[in-house]
Amino acid sequence: MMNHDQQQPHDVLRASQDDEMESLVLHDDHSGNHRQQPPQSPNSPFNSFLDPPSYADAIFTSFDSNGHDQTLEPSTRSGSDYLHISVSDPQEEQELTNSLVPGGNTYHTYLITTRTNIPEFGGPGSEFSVRRRFREVVTLSERLSETYRGYVIPVRPEKSTVERQVMQKGEFVEQRRVALEKYLRKLGSHPVIGKSEELRVFLEVKGKLPLAKTTDVASRMLDGAPAKAGRDLLRMFKELKQSVANDWGAAKPLVVEEDKDFMEKKDKLMEFEHQLSDVSQQAESLVKCQQDMGETMGELGLAFVKLTKFETEEALFDSQNVRATDMRNVATAAVKASRLYRELNTQTIKHLDKLHEYLGTMLAINNAFSDRSSALLTVQTLSSELASLHSRIEKLEVASSKIFGGDKSRMRKIEELKEAVRVTENAKICADREYERMKENNRSELERIDRERHNDFQSMLRGFVVNQTGYAEKMAAVWEKLAEETATYSRDRS
């Protein structure tokens, strides 16, 4: 949404027209006296009777910014704690291995600078820098997803090889730098991840990122074996079997999601995501409309400049000079209005882009819900496994009881199954704890996001409304002044 970083050829042409127009429109002189003109460019198609414009009244800061760039404020967690992360100075480096992808044997590193007073990062006055490549950001994201299951973890920027090939290198690198800075600041502002060891290592430790893969607890619980890294085939098979049974089996799972409050919140969030997507699309349409309006108004001003030039150079009657004066004022007003529309559009993008950010947040929320569903599936799988083990033991005991003195082979099998029951019961206890942890993480995260959403949307709406009002008043003043001047001409003619 609202991606205006890429400038197409026709946009470049319009920009050059805007520059030409702003350098040629008559200065709006309140006294009616012309100042001495500076020399014109020899390549200018216009004569020196056109004064350079003064747009001091059309260029101003955001009505709600108080002179500060809000995007540069440090990531703050509470009170006086702060964690400010900046990404800068991208440098191209040579890959040691050869690549078959064009340009794939080079990559960029980024200087990541951190200033903080948080004890986990060294306390007040701490400042440090490291160089990281995008691959290490991917590693950090993976480790956070493994370690902090159930939390709403900000979604990292995508790694797009196609985009890299299509876009200009400098433009692509700058776009990625901005995205990485925004992503790291979101991680830093998270109340748990912002203080995590994984983030601290990423921001502080120089050289290759020393983040080893974490143990996949679910795999260990499902097979009762020593800790293994990654999702193993046994876990995948067992959970797939349980998932199919949940979807197609006639029997209800032994353990189901019983938190009705959570299910209601989940349904409402899904509806909110749908509504948010609609609003985001309309915001994008508004941005396009304001952009078109500004460009059209600028082109109108340029057309009137050219017409003013013609009327002045080819004047045969006094009425033509009068018309030239009228058109001169219209051109000046149109150029000012065009500039105001462009300034307004910049502020609109800044504020309404929060809608797009929250679509990313919804994706992170869905990931957290998936962690919870995965934990529940593990509990269901282990519960089914226990039920199956008990059933097998019961059948073997019945069969063994029919033989005088018992069946030794069946008795050995029963003992083996009882040992499997003991291991599986211990695993289920761990799985239950993990599931409860997922539920608590989801609950606390939803409460946090609800508070943040209230503040973010309140700030977004205030900024949007205040800027719409301020720029509308500014544009109205431009046209009101022109209307007064036009009324004066009418009275003079009468």
XYZ file of C-alpha atoms in Angstrom:
494
model
C 0.000 0.000 0.000
C 0.987 3.564 -0.633
C 4.285 2.652 -2.216
C 5.460 5.825 -3.940
C 9.151 5.114 -3.765
C 9.378 3.939 -7.351
C 9.145 6.843 -9.785
C 8.000 5.945 -13.280
C 9.213 7.828 -16.399
C 6.025 9.867 -16.675
C 6.394 10.824 -13.002
C 9.900 12.085 -13.739
C 8.487 14.145 -16.617
C 5.824 15.594 -14.368
C 8.432 16.389 -11.731
C 10.511 18.256 -14.310
C 7.391 20.129 -15.393
C 6.686 21.051 -11.779
C 10.229 22.365 -11.362
C 9.934 24.324 -14.583
C 6.578 25.702 -13.539
C 7.742 26.716 -10.075
C 10.740 28.480 -11.532
C 8.610 30.462 -13.968
C 5.365 31.480 -12.290
C 5.065 35.132 -11.378
C 5.849 36.091 -7.822
C 2.727 37.051 -5.940
C 3.660 40.642 -5.073
C 1.246 42.304 -2.639
C 2.340 45.833 -3.507
C 1.777 45.357 -7.227
C 5.353 46.458 -7.961
C 7.733 44.162 -9.752
C 11.104 43.391 -8.278
C 14.178 43.154 -10.422
C 14.338 39.686 -12.013
C 17.388 37.518 -11.721
C 18.857 36.319 -15.006
C 16.882 33.576 -16.752
C 18.369 30.293 -17.834
C 19.429 30.505 -21.488
C 17.478 27.299 -22.111
C 14.269 28.699 -20.704
C 11.465 28.973 -23.293
C 10.053 31.951 -21.450
C 11.052 35.588 -21.371
C 12.402 37.392 -18.358
C 9.105 39.138 -17.637
C 8.257 36.155 -15.429
C 9.489 36.533 -11.858
C 10.670 33.556 -9.779
C 7.963 32.425 -7.326
C 7.994 32.665 -3.566
C 6.309 29.686 -1.917
C 7.294 30.206 1.671
C 3.619 30.218 2.579
C 3.005 26.948 0.723
C 5.810 24.898 2.293
C 5.483 24.138 5.976
C 5.798 21.280 8.431
C 3.051 18.892 9.386
C 0.363 20.524 11.513
C 0.755 17.801 14.146
C 4.528 17.279 14.078
C 5.592 20.173 16.324
C 8.731 20.471 14.246
C 9.893 16.922 14.951
C 10.012 13.931 12.667
C 7.891 11.407 14.473
C 9.455 8.483 12.632
C 12.806 9.179 14.279
C 11.639 8.903 17.848
C 13.341 6.125 19.831
C 11.534 2.858 20.448
C 10.274 3.236 23.983
C 8.840 0.587 26.217
C 7.771 2.416 29.339
C 8.778 5.390 31.403
C 12.388 6.379 30.852
C 13.512 3.102 29.223
C 14.464 3.474 25.589
C 16.034 1.391 22.846
C 16.843 3.424 19.733
C 17.933 1.405 16.698
C 19.075 2.929 13.421
C 20.161 1.228 10.194
C 22.550 3.106 7.900
C 25.601 2.967 5.625
C 24.806 0.024 3.327
C 27.962 -1.454 1.821
C 28.293 -3.936 -1.018
C 30.524 -6.917 -0.260
C 31.755 -9.912 -2.228
C 30.332 -13.365 -1.590
C 33.035 -16.004 -1.091
C 31.090 -18.624 -3.034
C 30.088 -18.405 -6.683
C 26.427 -17.961 -7.580
C 24.498 -18.835 -10.723
C 22.059 -15.950 -10.078
C 23.089 -12.667 -11.800
C 24.486 -10.388 -9.115
C 24.157 -13.209 -6.591
C 27.856 -13.230 -5.720
C 27.547 -9.860 -3.984
C 25.480 -8.781 -1.007
C 24.988 -5.697 1.162
C 25.701 -5.255 4.831
C 24.089 -2.564 6.972
C 25.454 -0.679 9.958
C 23.069 -1.204 12.880
C 23.593 1.298 15.696
C 21.890 0.960 19.071
C 21.548 3.559 21.839
C 19.872 2.479 25.055
C 19.671 2.741 28.815
C 18.139 -0.709 29.379
C 20.086 -2.854 31.887
C 19.999 -5.929 29.616
C 21.954 -3.917 27.047
C 24.475 -2.364 29.385
C 22.476 0.336 31.127
C 22.430 4.144 30.708
C 24.652 5.648 28.026
C 25.197 2.380 26.174
C 25.885 2.681 22.439
C 27.210 0.010 20.075
C 27.215 -0.885 16.382
C 27.442 -4.054 14.304
C 27.314 -4.901 10.618
C 24.688 -7.396 9.507
C 23.511 -8.779 6.192
C 19.912 -9.604 5.418
C 20.543 -13.339 5.815
C 21.331 -12.745 9.494
C 18.057 -10.872 9.918
C 16.292 -13.965 8.561
C 18.158 -16.101 11.122
C 17.120 -13.765 13.944
C 13.486 -13.942 12.819
C 13.564 -17.745 12.751
C 15.100 -17.992 16.223
C 12.539 -15.599 17.677
C 9.691 -17.592 16.116
C 11.061 -20.806 17.633
C 11.741 -19.394 21.093
C 8.777 -17.050 21.611
C 5.882 -19.162 20.384
C 2.488 -17.634 21.068
C 3.806 -14.084 21.034
C 2.873 -11.605 18.320
C 6.279 -11.254 16.697
C 6.641 -8.488 14.083
C 6.874 -9.907 10.568
C 10.277 -9.405 8.972
C 10.696 -7.827 5.505
C 10.469 -10.257 2.614
C 13.578 -11.436 0.803
C 12.658 -10.851 -2.849
C 15.223 -11.861 -5.464
C 12.893 -10.819 -8.291
C 12.426 -7.363 -6.829
C 16.171 -6.996 -6.534
C 16.612 -7.778 -10.239
C 13.828 -5.427 -11.398
C 14.564 -2.367 -9.259
C 17.543 -0.060 -9.503
C 20.236 -1.255 -7.080
C 20.409 1.985 -5.081
C 16.639 2.178 -4.802
C 16.353 -1.459 -3.712
C 19.081 -1.099 -1.078
C 17.524 2.059 0.382
C 14.078 0.477 0.454
C 15.480 -2.530 2.292
C 17.421 -0.298 4.720
C 14.217 1.530 5.666
C 12.301 -1.757 6.032
C 15.005 -3.284 8.236
C 15.117 -0.235 10.481
C 11.351 -0.291 10.912
C 11.402 -4.035 11.631
C 14.179 -3.833 14.226
C 12.498 -0.914 15.956
C 9.295 -2.939 16.222
C 11.251 -5.792 17.789
C 12.892 -3.332 20.177
C 9.528 -1.926 21.271
C 8.112 -5.377 22.100
C 7.964 -5.767 25.904
C 9.441 -9.292 25.847
C 11.443 -9.588 22.638
C 12.929 -6.134 23.194
C 14.753 -7.531 26.234
C 15.528 -10.944 24.752
C 18.971 -12.488 24.600
C 18.500 -13.194 20.880
C 17.982 -9.516 20.046
C 20.818 -8.451 22.340
C 23.237 -10.837 20.616
C 22.093 -9.657 17.197
C 22.628 -6.001 18.101
C 25.839 -6.324 20.130
C 28.004 -9.282 19.079
C 30.250 -8.504 16.135
C 31.079 -10.987 13.410
C 28.996 -13.959 12.347
C 25.674 -14.182 14.156
C 26.095 -16.819 16.914
C 22.456 -17.894 17.222
C 22.137 -21.688 17.322
C 18.842 -23.374 16.552
C 16.660 -23.994 19.572
C 15.395 -27.417 20.584
C 12.010 -28.284 19.121
C 10.160 -29.239 22.318
C 7.168 -30.675 20.472
C 9.288 -33.232 18.610
C 10.857 -34.362 21.865
C 7.457 -34.703 23.524
C 5.950 -36.729 20.710
C 8.595 -39.436 20.484
C 10.007 -39.352 24.012
C 13.518 -39.399 22.607
C 16.422 -37.106 23.510
C 16.204 -33.512 22.307
C 16.313 -33.114 18.553
C 16.654 -30.037 16.388
C 13.842 -29.253 13.963
C 10.527 -30.932 13.228
C 11.276 -34.612 12.757
C 9.398 -37.038 10.523
C 7.818 -38.866 13.456
C 6.206 -35.697 14.733
C 5.030 -34.714 11.283
C 3.496 -38.127 10.678
C 1.728 -38.313 14.039
C 0.367 -34.775 13.876
C -0.763 -35.203 10.274
C -2.625 -38.351 11.279
C -4.262 -36.496 14.195
C -5.133 -33.501 12.017
C -6.859 -35.750 9.464
C -8.743 -37.465 12.278
C -9.889 -34.074 13.599
C -11.152 -32.980 10.187
C -12.667 -36.231 8.901
C -13.043 -38.546 11.859
C -16.446 -39.199 13.372
C -15.108 -39.104 16.929
C -14.574 -35.780 18.655
C -10.936 -35.089 19.718
C -10.228 -35.871 23.355
C -9.006 -32.289 23.900
C -10.620 -29.274 22.182
C -10.367 -25.496 22.402
C -12.752 -24.589 25.225
C -11.886 -20.913 25.735
C -15.053 -19.287 24.360
C -13.774 -15.806 25.121
C -10.687 -16.469 23.010
C -12.747 -17.885 20.140
C -14.982 -14.798 20.168
C -11.961 -12.495 20.133
C -10.415 -14.507 17.318
C -13.578 -14.204 15.201
C -13.764 -10.462 15.865
C -10.120 -10.026 14.916
C -10.702 -11.859 11.645
C -13.575 -9.490 10.888
C -11.418 -6.537 11.923
C -8.741 -7.704 9.487
C -11.329 -7.765 6.699
C -12.560 -4.264 7.540
C -8.991 -3.011 7.912
C -8.155 -4.285 4.444
C -11.112 -2.366 2.989
C -10.100 0.859 4.744
C -6.510 0.401 3.595
C -7.645 0.103 -0.027
C -9.745 3.251 0.265
C -6.830 5.097 1.839
C -4.705 4.079 -1.111
C -7.386 5.454 -3.448
C -7.369 8.738 -1.512
C -3.598 9.018 -1.863
C -3.863 8.407 -5.608
C -6.660 10.976 -5.908
C -4.698 13.640 -4.014
C -1.620 12.894 -6.097
C -3.608 13.228 -9.329
C -5.220 16.435 -8.104
C -1.860 17.981 -7.269
C -0.352 16.983 -10.616
C -3.399 18.222 -12.572
C -3.435 21.516 -10.702
C 0.271 21.947 -11.418
C -0.232 21.220 -15.102
C -3.068 23.771 -15.151
C -0.743 26.357 -13.627
C 1.925 25.609 -16.224
C -0.637 25.936 -19.037
C -1.711 29.333 -17.719
C 1.949 30.400 -17.515
C 2.348 29.598 -21.194
C -0.886 31.390 -22.048
C 0.244 34.429 -20.046
C 3.478 34.471 -22.005
C 1.584 34.345 -25.282
C -0.858 37.131 -24.341
C 1.991 39.354 -23.169
C 4.261 38.785 -26.163
C 1.499 38.955 -28.767
C -0.586 41.728 -27.190
C -2.327 43.979 -29.710
C -4.945 45.370 -27.383
C -4.955 46.585 -23.768
C -7.514 43.909 -22.941
C -4.879 41.267 -23.591
C -2.637 42.755 -20.912
C -5.578 42.684 -18.491
C -6.227 39.046 -19.318
C -2.531 38.338 -18.854
C -2.703 39.801 -15.344
C -5.726 37.637 -14.510
C -4.082 34.515 -15.851
C -0.848 35.355 -14.060
C -2.721 35.303 -10.742
C -4.545 32.067 -11.617
C -1.240 30.414 -12.538
C 0.319 31.472 -9.233
C -2.683 30.174 -7.257
C -2.727 26.880 -9.163
C 0.973 26.287 -8.532
C 0.574 27.039 -4.830
C -2.426 24.702 -4.634
C -0.438 22.001 -6.444
C 2.390 22.318 -3.949
C -0.058 22.156 -1.049
C -1.668 19.007 -2.439
C 1.727 17.348 -2.664
C 2.600 18.373 0.886
C -0.807 17.118 2.062
C -0.315 13.810 0.277
C 3.013 13.289 2.026
C 1.321 13.758 5.400
C -1.615 11.532 4.392
C 0.767 8.708 3.495
C 2.660 9.150 6.767
C -0.475 8.876 8.881
C -2.643 6.379 6.981
C 0.283 4.020 6.396
C -0.460 2.910 9.956
C -3.359 0.941 8.426
C -0.910 -1.004 6.285
C 1.324 -1.623 9.283
C -1.593 -3.135 11.178
C -2.283 -5.517 8.311
C 1.241 -6.794 9.015
C 0.353 -6.970 12.709
C -2.683 -9.094 11.850
C -0.397 -11.522 10.037
C 1.765 -11.715 13.171
C -1.357 -12.327 15.286
C -2.386 -15.171 12.988
C 1.095 -16.664 13.424
C 0.659 -16.498 17.203
C -2.722 -18.226 16.890
C -1.073 -20.901 14.731
C 1.435 -21.530 17.544
C -1.492 -22.081 19.879
C -3.227 -24.417 17.427
C 0.012 -26.347 16.957
C 0.397 -26.741 20.724
C -3.198 -27.951 20.985
C -2.601 -30.438 18.151
C 0.377 -31.822 20.074
C -1.820 -32.316 23.167
C -4.494 -33.996 21.028
C -1.920 -36.262 19.392
C -0.479 -37.360 22.735
C -3.962 -37.875 24.192
C -4.879 -40.109 21.259
C -1.581 -41.944 21.642
C -2.300 -42.606 25.324
C -5.798 -43.827 24.548
C -4.398 -46.181 21.914
C -1.730 -47.513 24.297
C -4.268 -48.174 27.070
C -6.533 -49.933 24.604
C -3.719 -52.195 23.413
C -2.730 -53.015 26.999
C -6.320 -53.867 27.854
C -6.661 -56.213 24.867
C -3.358 -57.948 25.653
C -4.330 -58.396 29.310
C -7.656 -59.964 28.295
C -5.918 -62.300 25.842
C -3.249 -63.222 28.400
C -5.791 -63.995 31.127
C -7.293 -66.773 29.000
C -4.031 -68.719 29.149
C -3.222 -70.590 32.356
C -0.174 -69.076 33.959
C -0.249 -66.183 31.516
C 1.453 -65.615 28.195
C 5.045 -64.530 28.807
C 5.459 -62.876 25.426
C 2.230 -60.946 25.934
C 3.315 -60.017 29.441
C 6.602 -58.614 28.128
C 4.693 -56.628 25.522
C 2.374 -55.283 28.201
C 5.370 -54.102 30.244
C 6.819 -52.389 27.185
C 3.497 -50.666 26.515
C 3.242 -49.545 30.151
C 6.685 -47.989 29.860
C 5.503 -46.234 26.676
C 2.456 -45.003 28.607
C 4.700 -43.578 31.336
C 6.868 -41.749 28.779
C 3.850 -40.494 26.854
C 2.112 -39.294 30.029
C 5.203 -37.292 30.961
C 5.294 -35.891 27.444
C 1.620 -34.953 27.676
C 2.258 -33.114 30.943
C 4.923 -31.061 29.151
C 2.588 -30.549 26.203
C -0.205 -29.370 28.497
C 2.148 -26.856 30.086
C 3.269 -25.681 26.652
C -0.335 -25.268 25.535
C -1.192 -23.292 28.677
C 1.853 -21.108 28.024
C 0.641 -20.471 24.466
C -2.785 -19.497 25.817
C -1.270 -17.082 28.328
C 1.047 -15.575 25.688
C -1.899 -15.070 23.329
C -3.983 -13.490 26.077
C -1.319 -11.008 27.206
C -0.416 -10.122 23.614
C -4.028 -9.433 22.628
C -4.398 -7.116 25.617
C -1.167 -5.312 24.697
C -2.128 -4.918 21.053
C -5.578 -3.636 21.984
C -3.980 -0.888 24.093
C -1.475 -0.025 21.382
C -4.156 -0.047 18.700
C -6.207 2.440 20.664
C -3.281 4.838 20.967
C -2.012 4.284 17.405
C -5.391 4.770 15.769
C -6.154 7.806 17.915
C -2.840 9.374 16.877
C -3.355 8.362 13.224
C -6.858 9.824 13.012
C -5.876 13.019 14.790
C -2.888 13.540 12.514
C -4.950 12.808 9.405
C -7.829 15.110 10.373
C -5.619 17.957 11.591
C -3.557 17.928 8.402
C -6.609 17.695 6.153
C -8.098 20.680 7.953
C -4.897 22.709 7.979
C -4.087 22.204 4.327
C -7.712 22.803 3.303
C -7.614 26.171 5.091
C -4.306 26.978 3.422
C -5.674 26.159 -0.036
C -8.877 28.056 0.683
C -6.799 31.128 1.558
C -5.004 30.873 -1.814
C -8.268 30.800 -3.769
C -9.956 33.438 -1.584
C -7.110 35.827 -2.344
C -7.508 35.106 -6.044
C -11.265 35.669 -5.775
C -10.672 39.059 -4.152
C -8.288 40.049 -6.936
C -10.775 38.942 -9.581
C -13.539 40.930 -7.882
C -11.280 44.002 -7.996
C -10.859 43.598 -11.753
C -14.623 43.341 -12.136
C -15.189 46.571 -10.193
C -12.489 48.347 -12.204
C -14.133 47.345 -15.472
C -17.540 48.506 -14.282
